[in-house]
Coordinates of C-alpha atoms in Angstrom, one line a residue:
M1 CA 14.7 3.0 -13.2
S2 CA 12.4 0.4 -15.0
I3 CA 9.3 -0.4 -13.1
V4 CA 9.3 -4.0 -14.6
S5 CA 12.4 -6.3 -14.8
T6 CA 12.8 -8.3 -18.1
S7 CA 11.6 -11.4 -16.1
G8 CA 8.0 -9.4 -15.4
K9 CA 8.6 -8.6 -12.0
T10 CA 7.7 -5.0 -10.7
R11 CA 9.5 -2.8 -9.2
L12 CA 7.6 -3.1 -5.8
R13 CA 7.8 -7.0 -5.6
A14 CA 11.7 -6.8 -6.4
A15 CA 11.8 -4.2 -3.5
L16 CA 9.8 -6.3 -1.1
E17 CA 11.7 -9.4 -2.0
R18 CA 14.9 -7.5 -1.4
A19 CA 13.8 -6.1 1.8
A20 CA 12.4 -9.5 3.0
A21 CA 15.6 -11.3 2.4
G22 CA 17.5 -8.4 4.5
G23 CA 18.4 -5.8 2.3
R24 CA 17.4 -2.4 1.7
P25 CA 13.8 -1.6 3.0
C26 CA 10.8 -1.1 0.5
I27 CA 10.0 2.6 0.8
G28 CA 7.2 4.2 -0.3
Q29 CA 4.9 7.5 -0.5
W30 CA 1.2 8.0 0.4
M31 CA -1.1 10.2 -1.7
E32 CA -4.2 11.6 -0.7
F33 CA -4.7 14.2 -3.5
P34 CA -5.8 13.7 -7.2
G35 CA -3.7 15.0 -10.1
F36 CA -1.3 13.6 -13.0
S37 CA 1.0 16.3 -12.1
L38 CA 1.2 15.8 -8.5
S39 CA 1.2 12.0 -8.9
R40 CA 4.1 12.2 -11.5
T41 CA 5.9 14.7 -9.0
I42 CA 5.8 12.7 -6.2
A43 CA 6.7 9.2 -8.1
A44 CA 9.9 11.1 -9.5
L45 CA 11.5 11.2 -5.8
G46 CA 13.1 8.1 -6.0
E47 CA 10.9 5.7 -3.9
D48 CA 9.9 2.3 -4.7
W49 CA 6.3 2.6 -4.7
V50 CA 3.5 5.4 -4.3
L51 CA 0.2 4.6 -2.9
I52 CA -3.1 5.9 -4.5
D53 CA -5.5 6.4 -1.2
C54 CA -9.4 5.7 -2.5
E55 CA -10.3 5.1 0.8
H56 CA -9.6 8.1 2.5
G57 CA -8.3 10.4 -0.2
N58 CA -9.6 12.9 -2.4
I59 CA -9.3 10.3 -5.2
A60 CA -12.3 9.1 -7.6
D61 CA -12.2 6.3 -10.1
A62 CA -11.1 8.8 -12.8
D63 CA -8.2 10.1 -10.8
M64 CA -7.2 6.7 -10.1
Y65 CA -6.4 6.0 -13.6
L66 CA -4.6 9.2 -14.4
A67 CA -2.3 8.4 -11.0
V68 CA -1.6 5.1 -11.8
A69 CA -0.3 6.4 -15.5
A70 CA 1.5 9.1 -14.0
I71 CA 3.1 6.9 -11.4
A72 CA 4.3 4.2 -13.7
S73 CA 5.9 6.9 -16.1
A74 CA 8.0 8.2 -13.5
G75 CA 9.5 5.0 -12.5
A76 CA 7.7 4.0 -9.4
S77 CA 5.1 1.4 -8.9
P78 CA 1.6 2.2 -8.2
I79 CA -0.2 0.7 -5.5
V80 CA -4.1 1.3 -4.9
R81 CA -5.8 1.1 -1.6
V82 CA -9.4 0.5 -2.4
P83 CA -12.5 2.1 -0.2
A84 CA -13.7 -1.1 0.6
S85 CA -13.1 -4.9 0.5
E86 CA -15.4 -5.3 -2.6
P87 CA -14.7 -7.5 -5.5
W88 CA -15.7 -5.0 -8.0
L89 CA -13.3 -2.4 -6.6
F90 CA -10.3 -4.8 -6.6
K91 CA -11.1 -5.1 -10.5
R92 CA -11.2 -1.4 -11.1
A93 CA -7.9 -0.9 -9.6
L94 CA -6.1 -3.9 -11.4
D95 CA -7.7 -3.3 -14.4
C96 CA -6.2 0.4 -14.5
G97 CA -2.7 -0.9 -13.9
A98 CA -1.9 -1.0 -10.4
H99 CA 1.1 -3.1 -9.5
G100 CA -0.6 -3.9 -6.0
L101 CA -3.6 -3.4 -4.0
L102 CA -4.0 -2.6 -0.6
I103 CA -7.3 -4.1 1.2
P104 CA -8.6 -2.4 4.2
M105 CA -10.5 -4.1 7.5
C106 CA -9.4 -7.9 6.6
E107 CA -10.2 -9.7 9.4
T108 CA -10.9 -13.4 8.9
R109 CA -9.6 -16.2 7.0
E110 CA -12.5 -16.4 4.7
Q111 CA -12.5 -12.9 3.7
A112 CA -8.7 -13.2 3.1
E113 CA -9.5 -16.1 0.6
M114 CA -12.3 -14.1 -1.1
I115 CA -9.8 -11.2 -1.5
A116 CA -7.0 -13.6 -2.8
N117 CA -9.5 -15.1 -5.5
A118 CA -10.9 -11.8 -6.3
C119 CA -7.7 -10.3 -7.6
R120 CA -6.3 -13.5 -9.2
Y121 CA -7.5 -15.0 -13.0
P122 CA -8.9 -18.5 -13.2
N123 CA -6.8 -19.6 -16.0
A124 CA -5.2 -23.1 -15.9
Q125 CA -1.7 -22.1 -16.1
N126 CA -1.9 -20.1 -12.9
G127 CA -4.4 -22.4 -11.1
G128 CA -6.2 -21.6 -7.8
E129 CA -9.7 -20.7 -7.4
G130 CA -9.3 -16.9 -9.0
F131 CA -12.7 -15.4 -10.3
R132 CA -11.3 -12.0 -11.9
G133 CA -12.7 -11.0 -14.9
A134 CA -10.3 -11.0 -18.0
G135 CA -11.0 -7.6 -19.5
A136 CA -8.0 -5.7 -18.5
M137 CA -7.2 -3.2 -21.5
F138 CA -5.2 -0.8 -19.7
A139 CA -3.2 -2.7 -17.2
P140 CA -0.7 -4.5 -19.7
A141 CA 1.2 -1.3 -20.6
Y142 CA 1.9 -0.6 -17.1
F143 CA 3.7 -4.0 -16.9
Q144 CA 5.2 -3.4 -20.0
Q145 CA 3.5 -6.4 -21.5
D146 CA 1.0 -7.3 -24.4
G147 CA -2.5 -8.6 -23.2
R148 CA -1.7 -12.2 -23.5
A149 CA 1.4 -12.0 -21.6
Y150 CA -0.4 -9.6 -18.9
I151 CA -3.1 -12.4 -18.2
Q152 CA -0.5 -15.3 -18.1
H153 CA 1.7 -13.6 -15.7
A154 CA -0.7 -11.4 -13.5
N155 CA -1.5 -14.0 -11.0
E156 CA 2.3 -13.9 -9.7
N157 CA 3.1 -10.3 -10.5
I158 CA 0.4 -8.5 -8.7
T159 CA 0.9 -7.9 -5.1
V160 CA -2.1 -8.3 -2.8
I161 CA -1.5 -6.8 0.7
V162 CA -4.4 -6.9 3.6
Q163 CA -4.8 -4.3 6.2
I164 CA -4.8 -5.9 9.8
E165 CA -6.4 -3.2 11.9
T166 CA -8.7 -4.5 14.1
K167 CA -8.5 -6.3 17.3
K168 CA -10.4 -9.3 15.6
A169 CA -8.1 -9.2 12.7
V170 CA -5.2 -9.5 15.3
E171 CA -6.7 -12.7 16.8
N172 CA -7.0 -14.1 13.4
V173 CA -3.9 -13.0 11.7
E174 CA -2.5 -16.4 12.0
E175 CA -5.4 -18.1 9.6
I176 CA -5.1 -14.9 7.5
A177 CA -1.5 -15.2 6.8
A178 CA -1.8 -18.6 6.0
V179 CA -4.0 -18.0 2.8
E180 CA -2.2 -18.3 -0.2
G181 CA -2.7 -15.4 -2.4
I182 CA -2.1 -12.9 0.4
D183 CA 1.1 -11.5 -0.5
G184 CA 1.5 -8.9 2.6
L185 CA -0.1 -7.8 5.8
F186 CA -0.2 -4.0 6.7
V187 CA -0.7 -2.8 9.9
G188 CA -3.2 0.2 10.3
P189 CA -2.4 1.7 13.6
N190 CA -5.2 4.1 14.1
D191 CA -8.0 1.6 13.4
L192 CA -6.2 -0.7 15.2
A193 CA -6.2 1.5 18.8
A194 CA -9.7 2.5 18.3
S195 CA -10.8 -1.1 18.3
M196 CA -8.9 -1.8 21.4
G197 CA -10.7 1.0 23.2
F198 CA -7.8 3.8 22.5
F199 CA -8.0 7.0 20.9
P200 CA -6.8 6.5 17.4
L201 CA -4.1 9.0 17.1
D202 CA -2.6 7.8 20.5
H203 CA -1.5 4.5 19.2
G204 CA 1.9 4.8 20.3
K205 CA 1.3 5.6 23.5
H206 CA -0.1 2.2 24.6
D207 CA 1.7 -1.1 25.1
E208 CA -1.4 -3.2 24.0
V209 CA -1.4 -1.7 20.6
Q210 CA 2.5 -2.0 20.4
E211 CA 2.3 -5.7 21.4
A212 CA -0.6 -6.4 18.8
T213 CA 1.6 -4.8 16.3
A214 CA 4.6 -6.9 17.5
R215 CA 2.4 -9.9 17.0
V216 CA 1.2 -9.2 13.4
L217 CA 4.8 -8.6 12.6
A218 CA 6.2 -11.9 13.9
V219 CA 3.2 -13.8 12.4
G220 CA 3.4 -12.2 9.0
K221 CA 7.4 -13.2 8.9
K222 CA 7.1 -16.9 9.9
A223 CA 4.5 -17.0 7.2
G224 CA 6.7 -16.0 4.6
K225 CA 4.5 -12.7 4.1
F226 CA 5.7 -9.2 3.7
V227 CA 4.8 -6.7 6.2
G228 CA 4.5 -3.0 6.4
H229 CA 3.2 -0.3 8.8
F230 CA 1.8 3.1 8.1
A231 CA 4.7 5.1 9.3
E232 CA 4.8 7.8 11.8
S233 CA 8.4 7.0 12.1
A234 CA 9.6 5.1 9.2
A235 CA 13.0 4.7 10.8
F236 CA 11.7 3.0 13.9
R237 CA 9.5 0.8 12.1
I238 CA 12.3 -0.6 9.8
N239 CA 14.8 -1.1 12.7
Q240 CA 11.8 -3.2 14.1
G241 CA 11.8 -5.4 11.3
F242 CA 9.1 -4.3 8.9
D243 CA 9.5 -4.9 5.2
F244 CA 7.8 -1.6 3.7
V245 CA 6.8 1.7 5.0
N246 CA 5.8 5.0 3.6
C247 CA 8.2 7.9 4.7
G248 CA 5.6 10.6 3.8
A249 CA 2.2 11.6 2.8
D250 CA 1.1 14.6 0.4
I251 CA -1.3 16.0 2.9
V252 CA 1.2 15.6 5.8
A253 CA 4.1 17.2 3.6
I254 CA 2.0 20.2 2.5
T255 CA 0.5 21.2 5.9
S256 CA 3.7 20.6 7.7
W257 CA 5.8 23.1 5.4
M258 CA 3.1 25.7 5.0
S259 CA 2.3 25.7 8.9
S260 CA 5.9 25.9 9.4
E261 CA 6.4 29.1 6.7
M262 CA 3.4 30.6 8.3
G263 CA 5.0 30.3 11.7
K264 CA 8.2 32.2 10.2
L265 CA 5.9 34.8 8.6
A266 CA 3.9 35.6 11.8
K267 CA 7.3 35.9 13.9
L268 CA 8.5 38.3 11.1
V269 CA 5.1 40.5 11.4
K270 CA 5.4 40.4 15.3
D271 CA 8.9 41.4 15.6
K272 CA 8.1 44.3 12.8
E273 CA 5.2 45.4 15.0
H274 CA 7.4 45.8 18.1
N275 CA 9.7 47.9 16.2

């Protein structure tokens, strides 16, 4: 599958629009480890996108460049979660060819406006108040465009998603969702639970956290935004109405499978000891 349509629309954006219209959900994978071969292997599984986690993952700047190239070459859209809400980090991720950005800890309308503008070019054709620097030498290749076409259409082709992951962000979610240039909202359940006074990994056990999550979903949908969730249960979140979720993460898959195999071997060894 091509990662960019003849109209210039990325696979990520096409999948999000399909999901928002009631079609098949937009499904991705989460990547915490660096490596070209690993990135390409994950991206070849058939998902719409692979997220390169530069916030919590072991992925440095040079590794991000390699991962974007590998994921795009395998037919999935690369998304980068940047380490922090800093314009220079957005620029690095976009300039290496990311189709989308996931930006953590957005709590106010002012922060959302800064994010939207930092991810857009200030050219007259697209308007707006963008201030992204026009120096992307690598990105056009991953949009199957030349440099001129990339700059002309980047503002509409790039998908900018902010994370709603604190109590303050939920309180301000209507204002955040109203910002032009913010394409999606993404619930970060662990940090949201922590900000509400609960143990992060117990977010699914507390009605207050689930009510806040439902509020983000409802507000985002009303505002015409794509809404996503880090999926501890992808099917549940899809049935709840979320447009996009991840159905796996490399570190979870590795530890889960290896732990299972270790358990089988331990049982075999124990059985042999008793024989």
